[in-house]
Coordinates of C-alpha atoms in Angstrom, one line a residue:
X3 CA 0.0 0.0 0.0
X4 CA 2.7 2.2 1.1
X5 CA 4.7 1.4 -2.5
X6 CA 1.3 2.2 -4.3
X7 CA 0.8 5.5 -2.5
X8 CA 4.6 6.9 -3.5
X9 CA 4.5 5.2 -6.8
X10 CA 1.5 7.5 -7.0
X11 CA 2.8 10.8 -5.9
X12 CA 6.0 10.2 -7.8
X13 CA 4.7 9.5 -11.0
X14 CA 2.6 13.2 -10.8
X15 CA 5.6 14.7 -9.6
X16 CA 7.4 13.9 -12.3
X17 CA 4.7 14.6 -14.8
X18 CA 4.0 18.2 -13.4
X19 CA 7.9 18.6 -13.5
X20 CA 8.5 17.4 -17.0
X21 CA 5.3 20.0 -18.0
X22 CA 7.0 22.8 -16.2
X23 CA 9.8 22.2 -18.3
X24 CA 8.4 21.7 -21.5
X25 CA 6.6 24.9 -20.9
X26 CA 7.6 28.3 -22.7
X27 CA 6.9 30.1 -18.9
X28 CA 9.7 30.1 -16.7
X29 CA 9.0 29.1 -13.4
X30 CA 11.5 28.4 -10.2
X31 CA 11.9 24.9 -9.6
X32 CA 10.6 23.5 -6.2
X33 CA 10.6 20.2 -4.4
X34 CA 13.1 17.4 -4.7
X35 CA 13.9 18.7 -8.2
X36 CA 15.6 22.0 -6.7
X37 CA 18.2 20.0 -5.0
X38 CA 19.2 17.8 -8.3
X39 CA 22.4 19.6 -8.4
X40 CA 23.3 18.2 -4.9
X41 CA 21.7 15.0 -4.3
X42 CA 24.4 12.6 -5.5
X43 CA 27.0 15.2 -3.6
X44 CA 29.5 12.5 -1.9
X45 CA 28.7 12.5 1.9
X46 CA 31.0 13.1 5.1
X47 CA 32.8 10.0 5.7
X48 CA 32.1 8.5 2.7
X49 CA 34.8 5.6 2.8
X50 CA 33.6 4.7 6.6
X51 CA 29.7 3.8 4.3
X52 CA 31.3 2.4 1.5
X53 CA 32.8 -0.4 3.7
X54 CA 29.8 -0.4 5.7
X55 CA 27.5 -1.4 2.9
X56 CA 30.7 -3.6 1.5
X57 CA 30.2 -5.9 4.9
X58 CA 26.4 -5.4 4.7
X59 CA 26.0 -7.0 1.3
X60 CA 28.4 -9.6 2.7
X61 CA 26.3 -10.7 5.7
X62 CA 22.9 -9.9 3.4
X63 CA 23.7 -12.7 0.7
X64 CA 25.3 -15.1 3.4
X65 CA 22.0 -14.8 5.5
X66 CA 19.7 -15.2 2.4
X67 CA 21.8 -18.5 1.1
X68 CA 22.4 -20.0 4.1
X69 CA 18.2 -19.7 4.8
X70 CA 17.6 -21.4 1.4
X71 CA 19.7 -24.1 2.7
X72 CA 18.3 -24.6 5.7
X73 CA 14.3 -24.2 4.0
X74 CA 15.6 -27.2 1.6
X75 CA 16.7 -29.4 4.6
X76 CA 20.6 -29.3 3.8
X77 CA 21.2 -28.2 6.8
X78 CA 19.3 -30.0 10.1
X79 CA 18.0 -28.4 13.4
X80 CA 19.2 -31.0 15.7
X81 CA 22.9 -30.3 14.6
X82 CA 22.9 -27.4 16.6
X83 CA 26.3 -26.1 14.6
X84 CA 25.7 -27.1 10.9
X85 CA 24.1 -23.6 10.7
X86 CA 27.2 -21.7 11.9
X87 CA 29.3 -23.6 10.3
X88 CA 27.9 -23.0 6.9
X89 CA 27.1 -19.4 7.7
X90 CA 31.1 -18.8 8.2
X91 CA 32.1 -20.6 5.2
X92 CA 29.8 -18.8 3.1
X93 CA 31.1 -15.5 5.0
X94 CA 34.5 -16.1 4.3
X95 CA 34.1 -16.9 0.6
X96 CA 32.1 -13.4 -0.3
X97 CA 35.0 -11.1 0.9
X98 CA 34.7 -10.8 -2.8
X99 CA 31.6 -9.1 -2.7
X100 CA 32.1 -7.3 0.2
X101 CA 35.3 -6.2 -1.8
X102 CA 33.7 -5.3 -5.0
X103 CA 30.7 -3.5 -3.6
X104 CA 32.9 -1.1 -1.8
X105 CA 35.0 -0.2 -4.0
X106 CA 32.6 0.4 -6.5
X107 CA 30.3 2.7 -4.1
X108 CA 33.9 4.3 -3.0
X109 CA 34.8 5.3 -6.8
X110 CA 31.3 6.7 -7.5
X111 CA 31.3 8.9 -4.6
X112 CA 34.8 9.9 -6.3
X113 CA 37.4 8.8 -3.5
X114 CA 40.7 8.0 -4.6
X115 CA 42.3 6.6 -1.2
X116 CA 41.5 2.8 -2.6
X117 CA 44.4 0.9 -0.4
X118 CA 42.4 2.0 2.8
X119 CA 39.5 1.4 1.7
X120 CA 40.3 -2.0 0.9
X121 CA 42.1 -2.6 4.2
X122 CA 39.2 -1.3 5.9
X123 CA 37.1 -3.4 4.3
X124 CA 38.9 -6.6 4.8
X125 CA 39.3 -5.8 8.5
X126 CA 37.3 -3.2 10.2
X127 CA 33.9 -5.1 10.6
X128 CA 35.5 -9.0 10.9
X129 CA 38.0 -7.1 13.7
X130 CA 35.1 -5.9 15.5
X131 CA 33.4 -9.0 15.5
X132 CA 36.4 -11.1 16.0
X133 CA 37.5 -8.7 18.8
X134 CA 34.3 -8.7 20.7
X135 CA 34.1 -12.6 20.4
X136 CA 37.8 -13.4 21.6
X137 CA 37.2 -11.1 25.1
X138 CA 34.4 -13.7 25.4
X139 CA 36.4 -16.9 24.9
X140 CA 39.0 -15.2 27.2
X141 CA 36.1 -14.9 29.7
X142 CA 35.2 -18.7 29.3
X143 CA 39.0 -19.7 29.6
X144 CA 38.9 -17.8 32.8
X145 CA 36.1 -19.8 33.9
X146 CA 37.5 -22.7 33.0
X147 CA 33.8 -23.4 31.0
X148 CA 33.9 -26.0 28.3
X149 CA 32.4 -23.9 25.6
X150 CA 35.4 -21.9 25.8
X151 CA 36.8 -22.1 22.2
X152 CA 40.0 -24.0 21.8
X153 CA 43.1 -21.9 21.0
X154 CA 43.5 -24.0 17.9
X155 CA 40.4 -23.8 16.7
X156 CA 41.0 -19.7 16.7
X157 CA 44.1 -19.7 14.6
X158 CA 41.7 -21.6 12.7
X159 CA 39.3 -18.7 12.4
X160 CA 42.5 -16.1 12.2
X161 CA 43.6 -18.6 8.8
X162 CA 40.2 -18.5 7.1
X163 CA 40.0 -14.7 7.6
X164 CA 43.4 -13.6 6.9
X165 CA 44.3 -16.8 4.4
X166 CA 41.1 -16.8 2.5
X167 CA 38.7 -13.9 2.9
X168 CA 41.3 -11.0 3.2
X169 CA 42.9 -12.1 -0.3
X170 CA 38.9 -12.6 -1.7
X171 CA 38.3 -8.9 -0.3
X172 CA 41.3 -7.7 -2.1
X173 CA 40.4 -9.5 -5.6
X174 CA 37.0 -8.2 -5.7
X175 CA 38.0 -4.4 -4.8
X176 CA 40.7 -4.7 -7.8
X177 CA 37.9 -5.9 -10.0
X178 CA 35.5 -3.2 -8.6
X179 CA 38.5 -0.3 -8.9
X180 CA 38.9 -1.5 -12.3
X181 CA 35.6 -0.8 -14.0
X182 CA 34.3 2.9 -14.6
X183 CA 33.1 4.4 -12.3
X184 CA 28.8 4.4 -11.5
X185 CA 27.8 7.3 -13.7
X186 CA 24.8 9.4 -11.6
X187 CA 22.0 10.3 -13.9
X188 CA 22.3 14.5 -13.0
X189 CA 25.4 16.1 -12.2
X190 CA 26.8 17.9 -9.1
X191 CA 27.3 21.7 -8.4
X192 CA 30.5 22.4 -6.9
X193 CA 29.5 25.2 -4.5
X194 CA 26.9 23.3 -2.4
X195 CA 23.3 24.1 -1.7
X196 CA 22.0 25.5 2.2
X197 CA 19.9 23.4 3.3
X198 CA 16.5 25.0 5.2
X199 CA 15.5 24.8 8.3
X200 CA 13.2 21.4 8.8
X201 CA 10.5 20.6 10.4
X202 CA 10.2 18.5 13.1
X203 CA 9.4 14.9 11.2
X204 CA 12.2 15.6 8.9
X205 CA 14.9 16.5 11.5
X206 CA 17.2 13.4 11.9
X207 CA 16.7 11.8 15.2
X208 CA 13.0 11.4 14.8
X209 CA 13.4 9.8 11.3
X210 CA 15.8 7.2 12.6
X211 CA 13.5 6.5 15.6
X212 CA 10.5 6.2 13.4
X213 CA 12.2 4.6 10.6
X214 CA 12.9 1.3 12.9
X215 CA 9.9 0.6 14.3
X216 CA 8.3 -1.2 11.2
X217 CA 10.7 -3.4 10.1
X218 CA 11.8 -4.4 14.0
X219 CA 7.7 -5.1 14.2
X220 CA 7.9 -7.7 11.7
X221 CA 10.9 -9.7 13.3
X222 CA 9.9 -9.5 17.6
X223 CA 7.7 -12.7 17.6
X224 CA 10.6 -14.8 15.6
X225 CA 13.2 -13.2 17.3
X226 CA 12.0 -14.8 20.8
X227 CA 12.0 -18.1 19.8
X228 CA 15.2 -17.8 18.4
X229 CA 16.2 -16.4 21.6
X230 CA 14.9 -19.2 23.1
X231 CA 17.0 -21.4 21.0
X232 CA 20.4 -19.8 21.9
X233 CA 20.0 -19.4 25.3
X234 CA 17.3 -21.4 26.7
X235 CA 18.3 -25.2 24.9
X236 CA 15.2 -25.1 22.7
X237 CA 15.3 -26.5 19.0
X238 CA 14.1 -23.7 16.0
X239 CA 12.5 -25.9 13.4
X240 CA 10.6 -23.1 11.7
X241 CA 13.2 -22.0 8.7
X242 CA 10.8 -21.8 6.0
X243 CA 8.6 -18.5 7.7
X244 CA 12.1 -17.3 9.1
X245 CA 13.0 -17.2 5.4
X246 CA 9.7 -15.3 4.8
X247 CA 9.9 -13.1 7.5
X248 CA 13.2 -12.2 6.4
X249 CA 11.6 -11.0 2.9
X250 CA 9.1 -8.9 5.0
X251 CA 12.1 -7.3 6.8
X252 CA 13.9 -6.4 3.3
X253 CA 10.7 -5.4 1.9
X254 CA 10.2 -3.4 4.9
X255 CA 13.3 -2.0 5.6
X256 CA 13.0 -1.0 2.1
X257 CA 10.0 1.1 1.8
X258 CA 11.0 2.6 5.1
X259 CA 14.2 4.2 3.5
X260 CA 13.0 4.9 0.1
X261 CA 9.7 6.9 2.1
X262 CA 12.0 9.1 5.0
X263 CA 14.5 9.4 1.4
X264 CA 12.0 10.9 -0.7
X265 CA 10.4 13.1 2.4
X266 CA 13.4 14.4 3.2
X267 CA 14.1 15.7 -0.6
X268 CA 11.0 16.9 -0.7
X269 CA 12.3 19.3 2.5
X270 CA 15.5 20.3 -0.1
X271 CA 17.7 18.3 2.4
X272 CA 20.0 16.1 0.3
X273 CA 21.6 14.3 3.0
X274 CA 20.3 11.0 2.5
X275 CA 23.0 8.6 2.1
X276 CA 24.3 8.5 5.7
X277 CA 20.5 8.7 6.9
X278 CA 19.1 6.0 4.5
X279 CA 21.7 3.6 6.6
X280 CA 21.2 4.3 9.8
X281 CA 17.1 4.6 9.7
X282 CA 16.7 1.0 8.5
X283 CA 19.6 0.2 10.5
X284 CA 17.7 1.4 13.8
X285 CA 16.0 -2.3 14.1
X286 CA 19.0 -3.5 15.4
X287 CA 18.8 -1.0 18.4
X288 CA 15.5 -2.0 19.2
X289 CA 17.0 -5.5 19.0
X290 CA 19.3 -4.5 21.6
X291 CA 16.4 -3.1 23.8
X292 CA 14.1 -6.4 23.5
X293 CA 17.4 -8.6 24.4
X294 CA 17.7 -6.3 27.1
X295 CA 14.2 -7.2 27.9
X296 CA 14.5 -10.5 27.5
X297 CA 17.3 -10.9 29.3
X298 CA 15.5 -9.6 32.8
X299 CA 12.2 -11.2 31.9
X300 CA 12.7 -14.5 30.7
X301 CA 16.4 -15.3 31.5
X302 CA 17.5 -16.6 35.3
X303 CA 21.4 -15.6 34.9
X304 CA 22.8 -15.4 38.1
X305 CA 26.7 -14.0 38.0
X306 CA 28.4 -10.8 36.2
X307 CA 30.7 -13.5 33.6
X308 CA 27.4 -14.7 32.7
X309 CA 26.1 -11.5 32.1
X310 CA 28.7 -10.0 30.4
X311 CA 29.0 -13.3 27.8
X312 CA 25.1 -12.7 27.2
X313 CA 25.9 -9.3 26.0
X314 CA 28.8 -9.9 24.7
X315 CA 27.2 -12.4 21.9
X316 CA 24.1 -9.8 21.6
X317 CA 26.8 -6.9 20.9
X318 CA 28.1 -9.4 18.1
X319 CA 24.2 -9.9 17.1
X320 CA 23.4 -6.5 17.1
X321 CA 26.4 -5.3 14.9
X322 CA 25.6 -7.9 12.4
X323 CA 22.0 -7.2 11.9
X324 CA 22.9 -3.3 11.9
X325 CA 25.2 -3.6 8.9
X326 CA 22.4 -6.2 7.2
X327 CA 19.5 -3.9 7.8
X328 CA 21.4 -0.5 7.2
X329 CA 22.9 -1.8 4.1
X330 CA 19.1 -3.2 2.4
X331 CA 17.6 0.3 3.5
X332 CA 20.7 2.1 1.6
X333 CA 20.4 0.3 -1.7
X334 CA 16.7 0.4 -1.8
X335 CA 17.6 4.7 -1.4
X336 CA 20.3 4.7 -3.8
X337 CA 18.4 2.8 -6.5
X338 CA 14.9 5.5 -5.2
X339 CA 17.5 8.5 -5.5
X340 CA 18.6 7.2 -9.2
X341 CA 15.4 5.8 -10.5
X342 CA 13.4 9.8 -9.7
X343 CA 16.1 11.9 -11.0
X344 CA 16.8 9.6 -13.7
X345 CA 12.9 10.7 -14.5
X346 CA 13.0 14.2 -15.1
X347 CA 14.8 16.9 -17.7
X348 CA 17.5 18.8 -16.1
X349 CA 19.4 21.8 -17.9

C-alpha cells in the first residue's frame, strides 16, 4: 500500500515537472527537483559507508543463502552447529563481494584513497566481531567453562579470515576499482546548496527513531523463539517462515528508506545517504532493547561472567543485523534517488 501511494505521488511529480519544463513560462523549480544539483553530492565519511555497505552485502547474501539451505533441509535443526558452520564458510568466501561492492560505491562517490578502503574493508567489521568474540572466549577460559573455544580452533578462524577472505576482499575491490566508475544520472554543483530549516518529522533523530519501528515489528515474535533457541536449549524448526519473515524485513526495511529518502528531498535536504543507513539500521537498536528485555524477563542468569558473555554475543548480534538492515535500507535509497532523477529533464 505504502509502494502504491509513493509510486502514485512520484509518477505526478514527475509529470508536473517534466510539463513545467516543457513549458515556454519560466518558473522556479521546487521540491526534490531543486536540489538535483546536490543530491548525489559524496557524503562526510564516505569511505567509513562504503565499507559499511561492503560488509552489509556480505552478511545480506550469506543470510539469504544459508536460509535457502536450511528451507531445503541441507542443513538439520538438531545439529545445533551445521548452521554456523555454513554461515562462516559462506562468509569467508564473499569477501569478494564485500570487496567489490565497496570499492565500487567508493569510486562513485569519487574517492581515490583505494588501499584504505580495501584494508578497511577486509578488516574493520570482521575485527570488530572477531575482537568482541575473543574477550568472550577469554572470559570462558577464565572460567574454566567447556564452551570456551580452543586456541586452535582460533588460529583456525585467524587462517580463514586472513588466508582466504582477506585475499577474496582484495580480488574483488581490484575488480571493482577496475571498471568505470557508476555514472549518476544529473550532475553535481561544486559550491553546495544551504539546506532549510526542517520541520520537526524531517529532522534526523526522529526519522531514525521512526524509521525502525516497522521493520523491527515484523521480526519480535521470531526473534523470541530464536532467543529461546540460543539461550534457553530449545530447538528452531521453523526456517521456511524465518525465510519469509526475512523478505518482510527487506521489503520493509526498504520502503522505510525509500519513504523518509523521498520526504526528506521533498524538505530540499539532500543528506540521504548517511540517513538512508542508519534509519533502517535502527531495528538493530530495538534489538538490543528487546534482548535487554529479554534478558530480565525470561532469562535466570545469576553471576556478572554470565552476564557479560550474554551481552557480549548480543553486541556481536546487534552489529551484524545493523550492517544487514542498514545496508538493504541504503540500496533500496540509492536505486529510489537514481530511479526519480533519472525521470525528469535537467538543464
Amino acid at each position: 500500500m505504502i509502494a502504491l501511494i509513493l509510486l502514485r505521488t512520484l509518477r505526478r511529480d514527475i509529470a508536473r515537472y517534466n510539463q513545467l519544463e516543457n513549458s515556454d513560462d519560466a518558473q522556479e523549480e521546487y521540491g526534490w527537483k531543486l536540489i538535483h544539483g546536490d543530491v548525489f553530492r559524496a557524503p562526510h565519511k564516505g569511505m567509513l559507508l562504503s565499507v559499511f555497505v561492503g560488509s552489509g552485502t556480505q552478511v545480506l547474501i550469506m543470510t539469504l543463502v544459508t536460509l535457502v539451505f536450511a528451507c531445503f533441509g541441507f542443513l538439520s535443526p538438531a545439529n545445533r552447529g551445521a548452521l554456523m558452520t555454513c554461515a562462516m564458510f559462506l562468509y569467508v568466501c564473499l569477501g569478494t563481494t564485500a570487496g567489490y561492492v565497496s570499492s565500487r560505491l567508493y569510486k562513485m562517490m569519487g574517492g581515490d584513497r583505494w588501499k584504505a578502503n580495501v584494508l578497511l574493508t577486509a578488516l574493520l567489521c570482521p575485527g570488530i566481531v572477531f575482537a568482541i568474540f575473543f574477550v568472550l572466549n577469554l572470559v570462558l577460559w577464565g572460567k574454566g567453562s567447556s564452551a570456551a573455544v580452543p586456541f586452535t580452533t582460533l588460529l583456525a578462524l585467524l587462517g580463514l579470515w586472513f588466508g582466504i577472505s582477506v585475499p577474496l576482499t582484495f580480488l574483488g575491490a581490484y575488480f571493482g576499482f577496475k571498471r568505470q566508475p557508476l555514472e549518476n544520472p544529473v550532475r553535481v554543483n561544486q559550491i553546495p546548496r544551504q539546506i532549510p530549516d526542517q520541520t520537526l518529522y524531517t529532522k534526523p533523530l526522529p526519522g531514525v527513531l521512526m524509521g525502525g519501528i516497522l521493520p523491527f515489528g515484523c521480526i519480535f515474535i521470531q526473534l523470541y523463539f530464536i532467543l529461546n533457541s540460543l539461550w534457553a536449549h530449545q530447538t528452531y524448526y521453523m526456517f521456511g517462515f524465518l525465510f519469509l519473515v526475512f523478505l518482510i524485513l527487506s521489503v520493509t526495511c526498504s520502503e522505510t528508506a525509500v519513504l523518509l529518502s523521498y520526504f526528506h528531498l521533498c524538505a530540499e535536504d539532500y543528506r540521504w545517504w548517511w540517513r538512508s543507513f542508519i534509519t533502517s539500521g535502527m531495528t538493530a537498536g530495538y534489538l538490543l532493547i528487546y534482548c535487554i528485555h529479554y534478558f530480565f524477563t525470561k532469562l535466570d542468569i545469576s553471576g556478572a561472567d554470565s552476564a557479560f558473555i550474554y551481552f557480549g554475543y548480543t553486541l556481536i548480534m546487534v552489529f551484524l543485523v545493523w550492517l544487514l538492515t542498514g545496508t538493504i535500507g541504503f540500496l533500496a535509497a540509492y536505486w529510489f534517488v537514481r530511479k526519480v532523477y533519472g525521470s525528469i529533464k535537467v538543464d
